[in-house]
Amino acid sequence: MVLRDTLKTADVYVKVSLAVWLAATVDALGGLMGFWSVVGDARELVLIAEFVMMLVLLINCYALKNWIVRHTDHSLYRQVAWLSVGSLVLCILGDLVNFNLPESYYRYGQVVKHDYLADSVWFFAPGYLLLLIAAVRIARANGLGIAGIAALLAVAGIIGGVSINAMHLPGTGTYVSAITGFYGIFITVVGASGIVFMLSFGKRRFRPGVLLVSVGILMAAVADSVIGQFWIYGNGGEGFFPAARYVNWSLYVGSQCLVIHLARVAYWNRPCS
């Protein structure tokens, strides 16, 4: 009943996000069930379809930015909307690296087969930094104290460090070890900013929009944990590929489909509304 009522009232931005996530999930399930494969003859078609999904999502994200511009002249929400656009652009560039178009492996050593994934951090890290800034800026504007925010993010960073250390394989090259170590800590902090975002809305924290965006931010960390645990360091460095990639794709796209609504959800649930 709740889902049906939500879909009835959903506007085009929500429907586009839902359509993109459903397409990504069908893509992932089809790969897992063997109907097509990113390593088979359908590789080019799969990659083109996935790139189109992200372009549609980018158009939707930009449209949401325009919605904010039309409905408020408050600089905070306009800046956060632009941060969302910038974040998604950078993440799409990271996706292109993860597509491994030249199909080259073991670039930086003989332990981790899919070590090209480390190169995508140069795009995903600044992309998710913009998302982190957006979430924290909203939390601060909503009145959440800087000490509480810092404490929660610091604990998340420690958890991230312990996690990446546990999955790291001996013999991994310095470059891959350093960049995955940094990113493992960083993306956990980003995920925790979803909790910060939610807590900052006080009594409104359990509103569907706030919860969904918060879950979307958390999902970014979950999606990347799948990459680290099962795609980079899994199976003795060989990776559980392409299964881990399919699971990650549905989680990652689902996360992006939610977080692009951050500015509008924050505006709708602002303290003075």
mmCIF file of C-alpha atoms in Angstrom:
data_model
loop_
_atom_site.group_PDB
_atom_site.id
_atom_site.type_symbol
_atom_site.label_atom_id
_atom_site.label_comp_id
_atom_site.label_asym_id
_atom_site.label_seq_id
_atom_site.Cartn_x
_atom_site.Cartn_y
_atom_site.Cartn_z
ATOM 1 C CA MET A 1 0.000 0.000 0.000
ATOM 2 C CA VAL A 2 2.780 2.450 0.926
ATOM 3 C CA LEU A 3 4.724 1.628 -2.251
ATOM 4 C CA ARG A 4 1.596 2.021 -4.387
ATOM 5 C CA ASP A 5 0.752 5.390 -2.844
ATOM 6 C CA THR A 6 4.353 6.556 -3.238
ATOM 7 C CA LEU A 7 4.395 5.656 -6.925
ATOM 8 C CA LYS A 8 1.079 7.470 -7.440
ATOM 9 C CA THR A 9 2.515 10.710 -6.081
ATOM 10 C CA ALA A 10 5.987 10.315 -7.587
ATOM 11 C CA ASP A 11 6.960 12.933 -10.130
ATOM 12 C CA VAL A 12 9.022 12.440 -13.266
ATOM 13 C CA TYR A 13 12.362 12.775 -11.435
ATOM 14 C CA VAL A 14 11.530 9.908 -9.085
ATOM 15 C CA LYS A 15 10.161 7.792 -11.922
ATOM 16 C CA VAL A 16 13.300 8.268 -14.022
ATOM 17 C CA SER A 17 15.495 7.255 -11.078
ATOM 18 C CA LEU A 18 13.355 4.190 -10.479
ATOM 19 C CA ALA A 19 13.460 3.247 -14.179
ATOM 20 C CA VAL A 20 17.265 3.530 -14.287
ATOM 21 C CA TRP A 21 17.665 1.412 -11.152
ATOM 22 C CA LEU A 22 15.294 -1.239 -12.519
ATOM 23 C CA ALA A 23 17.266 -1.308 -15.780
ATOM 24 C CA ALA A 24 20.522 -1.719 -13.850
ATOM 25 C CA THR A 25 19.048 -4.498 -11.742
ATOM 26 C CA VAL A 26 17.742 -6.338 -14.804
ATOM 27 C CA ASP A 27 21.203 -5.931 -16.333
ATOM 28 C CA ALA A 28 22.807 -7.377 -13.184
ATOM 29 C CA LEU A 29 20.337 -10.251 -12.812
ATOM 30 C CA GLY A 30 20.633 -11.132 -16.500
ATOM 31 C CA GLY A 31 24.395 -11.353 -16.108
ATOM 32 C CA LEU A 32 24.177 -13.439 -12.942
ATOM 33 C CA MET A 33 21.709 -15.816 -14.594
ATOM 34 C CA GLY A 34 23.840 -16.159 -17.710
ATOM 35 C CA PHE A 35 21.543 -14.495 -20.239
ATOM 36 C CA TRP A 36 24.405 -12.191 -21.235
ATOM 37 C CA SER A 37 27.882 -11.437 -19.982
ATOM 38 C CA VAL A 38 30.224 -8.502 -19.792
ATOM 39 C CA VAL A 39 33.042 -10.877 -20.733
ATOM 40 C CA GLY A 40 31.263 -12.522 -23.663
ATOM 41 C CA ASP A 41 30.167 -11.570 -27.147
ATOM 42 C CA ALA A 42 27.611 -9.158 -25.682
ATOM 43 C CA ARG A 43 30.302 -7.176 -23.837
ATOM 44 C CA GLU A 44 30.103 -4.070 -26.027
ATOM 45 C CA LEU A 45 26.293 -3.983 -25.926
ATOM 46 C CA VAL A 46 26.273 -4.380 -22.141
ATOM 47 C CA LEU A 47 28.780 -1.550 -21.670
ATOM 48 C CA ILE A 48 26.905 0.732 -24.055
ATOM 49 C CA ALA A 49 23.626 0.020 -22.246
ATOM 50 C CA GLU A 50 25.239 0.761 -18.867
ATOM 51 C CA PHE A 51 26.753 3.994 -20.139
ATOM 52 C CA VAL A 52 23.341 5.069 -21.455
ATOM 53 C CA MET A 53 21.827 4.339 -18.041
ATOM 54 C CA MET A 54 24.308 6.698 -16.403
ATOM 55 C CA LEU A 55 23.758 9.393 -19.032
ATOM 56 C CA VAL A 56 20.006 9.250 -18.396
ATOM 57 C CA LEU A 57 20.702 9.552 -14.685
ATOM 58 C CA LEU A 58 22.985 12.532 -15.319
ATOM 59 C CA ILE A 59 20.239 14.259 -17.314
ATOM 60 C CA ASN A 60 17.860 13.594 -14.434
ATOM 61 C CA CYS A 61 20.387 14.966 -11.944
ATOM 62 C CA TYR A 62 20.817 18.144 -13.992
ATOM 63 C CA ALA A 63 17.035 18.498 -14.238
ATOM 64 C CA LEU A 64 16.827 18.247 -10.451
ATOM 65 C CA LYS A 65 19.422 21.003 -10.214
ATOM 66 C CA ASN A 66 17.217 23.144 -12.457
ATOM 67 C CA TRP A 67 14.235 22.352 -10.224
ATOM 68 C CA ILE A 68 16.136 23.746 -7.253
ATOM 69 C CA VAL A 69 17.102 26.870 -9.189
ATOM 70 C CA ARG A 70 13.457 27.464 -10.132
ATOM 71 C CA HIS A 71 12.119 26.982 -6.615
ATOM 72 C CA THR A 72 14.653 28.754 -4.405
ATOM 73 C CA ASP A 73 17.315 31.425 -4.531
ATOM 74 C CA HIS A 74 18.911 30.109 -1.335
ATOM 75 C CA SER A 75 22.602 29.652 -2.126
ATOM 76 C CA LEU A 76 22.986 26.560 0.056
ATOM 77 C CA TYR A 77 20.504 24.411 -1.836
ATOM 78 C CA ARG A 78 21.700 25.681 -5.214
ATOM 79 C CA GLN A 79 25.303 24.870 -4.324
ATOM 80 C CA VAL A 80 24.366 21.429 -3.023
ATOM 81 C CA ALA A 81 22.476 20.732 -6.254
ATOM 82 C CA TRP A 82 25.571 21.630 -8.266
ATOM 83 C CA LEU A 83 27.704 19.452 -5.984
ATOM 84 C CA SER A 84 25.400 16.548 -6.848
ATOM 85 C CA VAL A 85 25.880 17.150 -10.566
ATOM 86 C CA GLY A 86 29.658 17.393 -10.195
ATOM 87 C CA SER A 87 29.745 14.256 -8.060
ATOM 88 C CA LEU A 88 27.851 12.215 -10.639
ATOM 89 C CA VAL A 89 30.001 13.461 -13.547
ATOM 90 C CA LEU A 90 33.178 12.386 -11.756
ATOM 91 C CA CYS A 91 31.693 9.026 -10.805
ATOM 92 C CA ILE A 92 30.699 8.366 -14.417
ATOM 93 C CA LEU A 93 34.312 8.968 -15.427
ATOM 94 C CA GLY A 94 35.243 6.418 -12.766
ATOM 95 C CA ASP A 95 32.748 4.011 -14.299
ATOM 96 C CA LEU A 96 34.523 4.296 -17.643
ATOM 97 C CA VAL A 97 37.782 3.262 -15.967
ATOM 98 C CA ASN A 98 36.046 0.328 -14.287
ATOM 99 C CA PHE A 99 34.655 -0.768 -17.660
ATOM 100 C CA ASN A 100 38.282 -1.736 -18.452
ATOM 101 C CA LEU A 101 37.832 -0.964 -22.134
ATOM 102 C CA PRO A 102 41.344 -2.165 -23.132
ATOM 103 C CA GLU A 103 40.742 -5.403 -21.178
ATOM 104 C CA SER A 104 44.147 -5.278 -19.517
ATOM 105 C CA TYR A 105 44.902 -6.985 -16.199
ATOM 106 C CA TYR A 106 47.724 -7.213 -13.668
ATOM 107 C CA ARG A 107 48.899 -3.713 -14.543
ATOM 108 C CA TYR A 108 50.655 -3.079 -11.218
ATOM 109 C CA GLY A 109 51.757 -6.521 -10.061
ATOM 110 C CA GLN A 110 50.977 -10.228 -10.137
ATOM 111 C CA VAL A 111 48.642 -10.494 -7.138
ATOM 112 C CA VAL A 112 45.540 -8.452 -8.001
ATOM 113 C CA LYS A 113 44.113 -9.230 -11.430
ATOM 114 C CA HIS A 114 41.621 -6.362 -11.597
ATOM 115 C CA ASP A 115 44.028 -3.716 -10.329
ATOM 116 C CA TYR A 116 42.755 -1.232 -12.940
ATOM 117 C CA LEU A 117 39.992 -0.591 -10.393
ATOM 118 C CA ALA A 118 42.522 1.330 -8.325
ATOM 119 C CA ASP A 119 42.833 3.893 -11.129
ATOM 120 C CA SER A 120 39.126 4.722 -10.903
ATOM 121 C CA VAL A 121 39.691 6.078 -7.389
ATOM 122 C CA TRP A 122 41.181 9.199 -8.990
ATOM 123 C CA PHE A 123 37.639 9.978 -10.143
ATOM 124 C CA PHE A 124 35.485 8.341 -7.478
ATOM 125 C CA ALA A 125 37.342 9.914 -4.542
ATOM 126 C CA PRO A 126 36.786 13.551 -5.630
ATOM 127 C CA GLY A 127 33.291 12.620 -6.806
ATOM 128 C CA TYR A 128 32.291 11.230 -3.438
ATOM 129 C CA LEU A 129 34.127 14.066 -1.693
ATOM 130 C CA LEU A 130 31.600 16.425 -3.295
ATOM 131 C CA LEU A 131 28.790 14.203 -1.972
ATOM 132 C CA LEU A 132 30.357 14.218 1.489
ATOM 133 C CA ILE A 133 30.610 18.014 1.422
ATOM 134 C CA ALA A 134 26.961 18.286 0.337
ATOM 135 C CA ALA A 135 25.713 15.994 3.119
ATOM 136 C CA VAL A 136 27.775 17.717 5.811
ATOM 137 C CA ARG A 137 26.793 21.200 4.653
ATOM 138 C CA ILE A 138 23.120 20.293 4.906
ATOM 139 C CA ALA A 139 23.677 18.724 8.326
ATOM 140 C CA ARG A 140 25.433 21.849 9.587
ATOM 141 C CA ALA A 141 22.704 24.099 8.145
ATOM 142 C CA ASN A 142 20.131 21.950 9.947
ATOM 143 C CA GLY A 143 21.906 22.617 13.235
ATOM 144 C CA LEU A 144 23.944 19.450 13.794
ATOM 145 C CA GLY A 145 27.098 20.204 15.775
ATOM 146 C CA ILE A 146 30.509 19.914 14.164
ATOM 147 C CA ALA A 147 31.871 17.880 17.091
ATOM 148 C CA GLY A 148 29.183 15.220 16.712
ATOM 149 C CA ILE A 149 29.693 15.057 12.957
ATOM 150 C CA ALA A 150 33.468 14.742 13.325
ATOM 151 C CA ALA A 151 33.163 12.013 15.971
ATOM 152 C CA LEU A 152 30.793 9.892 13.879
ATOM 153 C CA LEU A 153 32.911 10.241 10.735
ATOM 154 C CA ALA A 154 36.095 9.458 12.684
ATOM 155 C CA VAL A 155 34.617 6.220 14.029
ATOM 156 C CA ALA A 156 33.567 5.317 10.478
ATOM 157 C CA GLY A 157 37.104 5.960 9.255
ATOM 158 C CA ILE A 158 38.522 3.586 11.861
ATOM 159 C CA ILE A 159 36.036 0.897 10.846
ATOM 160 C CA GLY A 160 36.967 1.415 7.214
ATOM 161 C CA GLY A 161 40.655 1.093 8.008
ATOM 162 C CA VAL A 162 40.161 -2.159 9.903
ATOM 163 C CA SER A 163 37.994 -3.528 7.089
ATOM 164 C CA ILE A 164 40.388 -2.786 4.247
ATOM 165 C CA ASN A 165 43.311 -4.130 6.274
ATOM 166 C CA ALA A 166 41.455 -7.397 6.814
ATOM 167 C CA MET A 167 40.840 -7.944 3.095
ATOM 168 C CA HIS A 168 44.266 -6.791 1.872
ATOM 169 C CA LEU A 169 46.456 -9.498 0.307
ATOM 170 C CA PRO A 170 50.197 -9.838 1.042
ATOM 171 C CA GLY A 171 52.332 -9.040 -1.974
ATOM 172 C CA THR A 172 49.941 -6.463 -3.387
ATOM 173 C CA GLY A 173 51.903 -3.654 -5.023
ATOM 174 C CA THR A 174 52.507 -0.359 -3.222
ATOM 175 C CA TYR A 175 50.311 1.684 -5.554
ATOM 176 C CA VAL A 176 47.278 -0.594 -5.294
ATOM 177 C CA SER A 177 47.759 -1.066 -1.542
ATOM 178 C CA ALA A 178 48.028 2.671 -0.890
ATOM 179 C CA ILE A 179 45.125 3.759 -3.029
ATOM 180 C CA THR A 180 42.739 1.018 -1.899
ATOM 181 C CA GLY A 181 43.787 1.593 1.705
ATOM 182 C CA PHE A 182 43.013 5.283 1.472
ATOM 183 C CA TYR A 183 39.773 4.715 -0.396
ATOM 184 C CA GLY A 184 38.583 2.008 1.969
ATOM 185 C CA ILE A 185 38.776 4.506 4.820
ATOM 186 C CA PHE A 186 37.395 7.393 2.806
ATOM 187 C CA ILE A 187 34.334 5.665 1.339
ATOM 188 C CA THR A 188 33.343 4.413 4.794
ATOM 189 C CA VAL A 189 33.413 8.024 5.980
ATOM 190 C CA VAL A 190 31.255 9.000 3.011
ATOM 191 C CA GLY A 191 28.782 6.247 3.864
ATOM 192 C CA ALA A 192 28.590 7.474 7.462
ATOM 193 C CA SER A 193 27.701 10.944 6.214
ATOM 194 C CA GLY A 194 24.371 9.383 5.259
ATOM 195 C CA ILE A 195 23.709 8.875 8.977
ATOM 196 C CA VAL A 196 24.849 12.436 9.653
ATOM 197 C CA PHE A 197 22.461 13.684 6.973
ATOM 198 C CA MET A 198 19.536 11.756 8.459
ATOM 199 C CA LEU A 199 20.184 12.743 12.085
ATOM 200 C CA SER A 200 20.329 16.428 11.192
ATOM 201 C CA PHE A 201 16.623 16.531 10.333
ATOM 202 C CA GLY A 202 15.494 15.894 13.903
ATOM 203 C CA LYS A 203 11.866 14.815 14.027
ATOM 204 C CA ARG A 204 11.792 14.784 10.222
ATOM 205 C CA ARG A 205 14.562 12.180 9.970
ATOM 206 C CA PHE A 206 12.070 9.374 9.338
ATOM 207 C CA ARG A 207 10.356 11.032 6.398
ATOM 208 C CA PRO A 208 10.636 8.772 3.311
ATOM 209 C CA GLY A 209 12.710 11.206 1.254
ATOM 210 C CA VAL A 210 15.237 11.785 4.037
ATOM 211 C CA LEU A 211 15.528 8.065 4.746
ATOM 212 C CA LEU A 212 15.926 7.139 1.088
ATOM 213 C CA VAL A 213 18.672 9.686 0.430
ATOM 214 C CA SER A 214 20.435 8.587 3.626
ATOM 215 C CA VAL A 215 20.223 4.951 2.535
ATOM 216 C CA GLY A 216 21.530 5.977 -0.889
ATOM 217 C CA ILE A 217 24.645 7.505 0.665
ATOM 218 C CA LEU A 218 25.188 4.408 2.808
ATOM 219 C CA MET A 219 24.748 2.223 -0.280
ATOM 220 C CA ALA A 220 27.722 3.950 -1.904
ATOM 221 C CA ALA A 221 29.934 2.486 0.811
ATOM 222 C CA VAL A 222 28.260 -0.930 0.582
ATOM 223 C CA ALA A 223 28.700 -1.032 -3.203
ATOM 224 C CA ASP A 224 32.394 -0.226 -2.922
ATOM 225 C CA SER A 225 32.857 -2.768 -0.135
ATOM 226 C CA VAL A 226 31.648 -5.387 -2.640
ATOM 227 C CA ILE A 227 34.359 -4.180 -5.025
ATOM 228 C CA GLY A 228 37.072 -4.410 -2.395
ATOM 229 C CA GLN A 229 36.040 -7.695 -0.816
ATOM 230 C CA PHE A 230 34.974 -9.664 -3.890
ATOM 231 C CA TRP A 231 36.256 -7.916 -7.034
ATOM 232 C CA ILE A 232 39.723 -6.666 -6.070
ATOM 233 C CA TYR A 233 40.922 -8.877 -3.218
ATOM 234 C CA GLY A 234 38.441 -11.745 -3.502
ATOM 235 C CA ASN A 235 39.353 -15.245 -4.674
ATOM 236 C CA GLY A 236 43.043 -14.783 -3.869
ATOM 237 C CA GLY A 237 43.298 -11.695 -6.061
ATOM 238 C CA GLU A 238 41.562 -13.232 -9.069
ATOM 239 C CA GLY A 239 38.257 -11.662 -8.046
ATOM 240 C CA PHE A 240 34.829 -13.280 -8.200
ATOM 241 C CA PHE A 241 34.379 -11.776 -11.641
ATOM 242 C CA PRO A 242 32.001 -10.997 -13.251
ATOM 243 C CA ALA A 243 29.530 -11.950 -10.473
ATOM 244 C CA ALA A 244 30.867 -9.304 -8.066
ATOM 245 C CA ARG A 245 30.634 -6.712 -10.823
ATOM 246 C CA TYR A 246 26.947 -7.453 -11.424
ATOM 247 C CA VAL A 247 26.083 -7.179 -7.722
ATOM 248 C CA ASN A 248 28.066 -3.972 -7.417
ATOM 249 C CA TRP A 249 26.358 -2.458 -10.461
ATOM 250 C CA SER A 250 22.850 -2.777 -9.034
ATOM 251 C CA LEU A 251 23.924 -1.424 -5.644
ATOM 252 C CA TYR A 252 25.977 1.413 -7.120
ATOM 253 C CA VAL A 253 23.330 2.593 -9.571
ATOM 254 C CA GLY A 254 20.677 2.308 -6.867
ATOM 255 C CA SER A 255 22.815 4.551 -4.671
ATOM 256 C CA GLN A 256 23.254 7.158 -7.407
ATOM 257 C CA CYS A 257 19.537 7.076 -8.221
ATOM 258 C CA LEU A 258 18.815 8.116 -4.626
ATOM 259 C CA VAL A 259 21.592 10.598 -3.818
ATOM 260 C CA ILE A 260 20.890 12.848 -6.816
ATOM 261 C CA HIS A 261 17.709 13.869 -4.962
ATOM 262 C CA LEU A 262 19.695 15.153 -1.966
ATOM 263 C CA ALA A 263 19.270 18.877 -2.600
ATOM 264 C CA ARG A 264 15.536 18.697 -3.252
ATOM 265 C CA VAL A 265 14.872 16.484 -0.238
ATOM 266 C CA ALA A 266 16.898 18.845 1.936
ATOM 267 C CA TYR A 267 14.977 21.836 0.595
ATOM 268 C CA TRP A 268 11.597 20.179 1.146
ATOM 269 C CA ASN A 269 12.518 19.294 4.732
ATOM 270 C CA ARG A 270 14.426 22.458 5.637
ATOM 271 C CA PRO A 271 14.029 23.702 9.247
ATOM 272 C CA CYS A 272 11.895 26.708 8.310
ATOM 273 C CA SER A 273 9.445 24.733 6.131
#
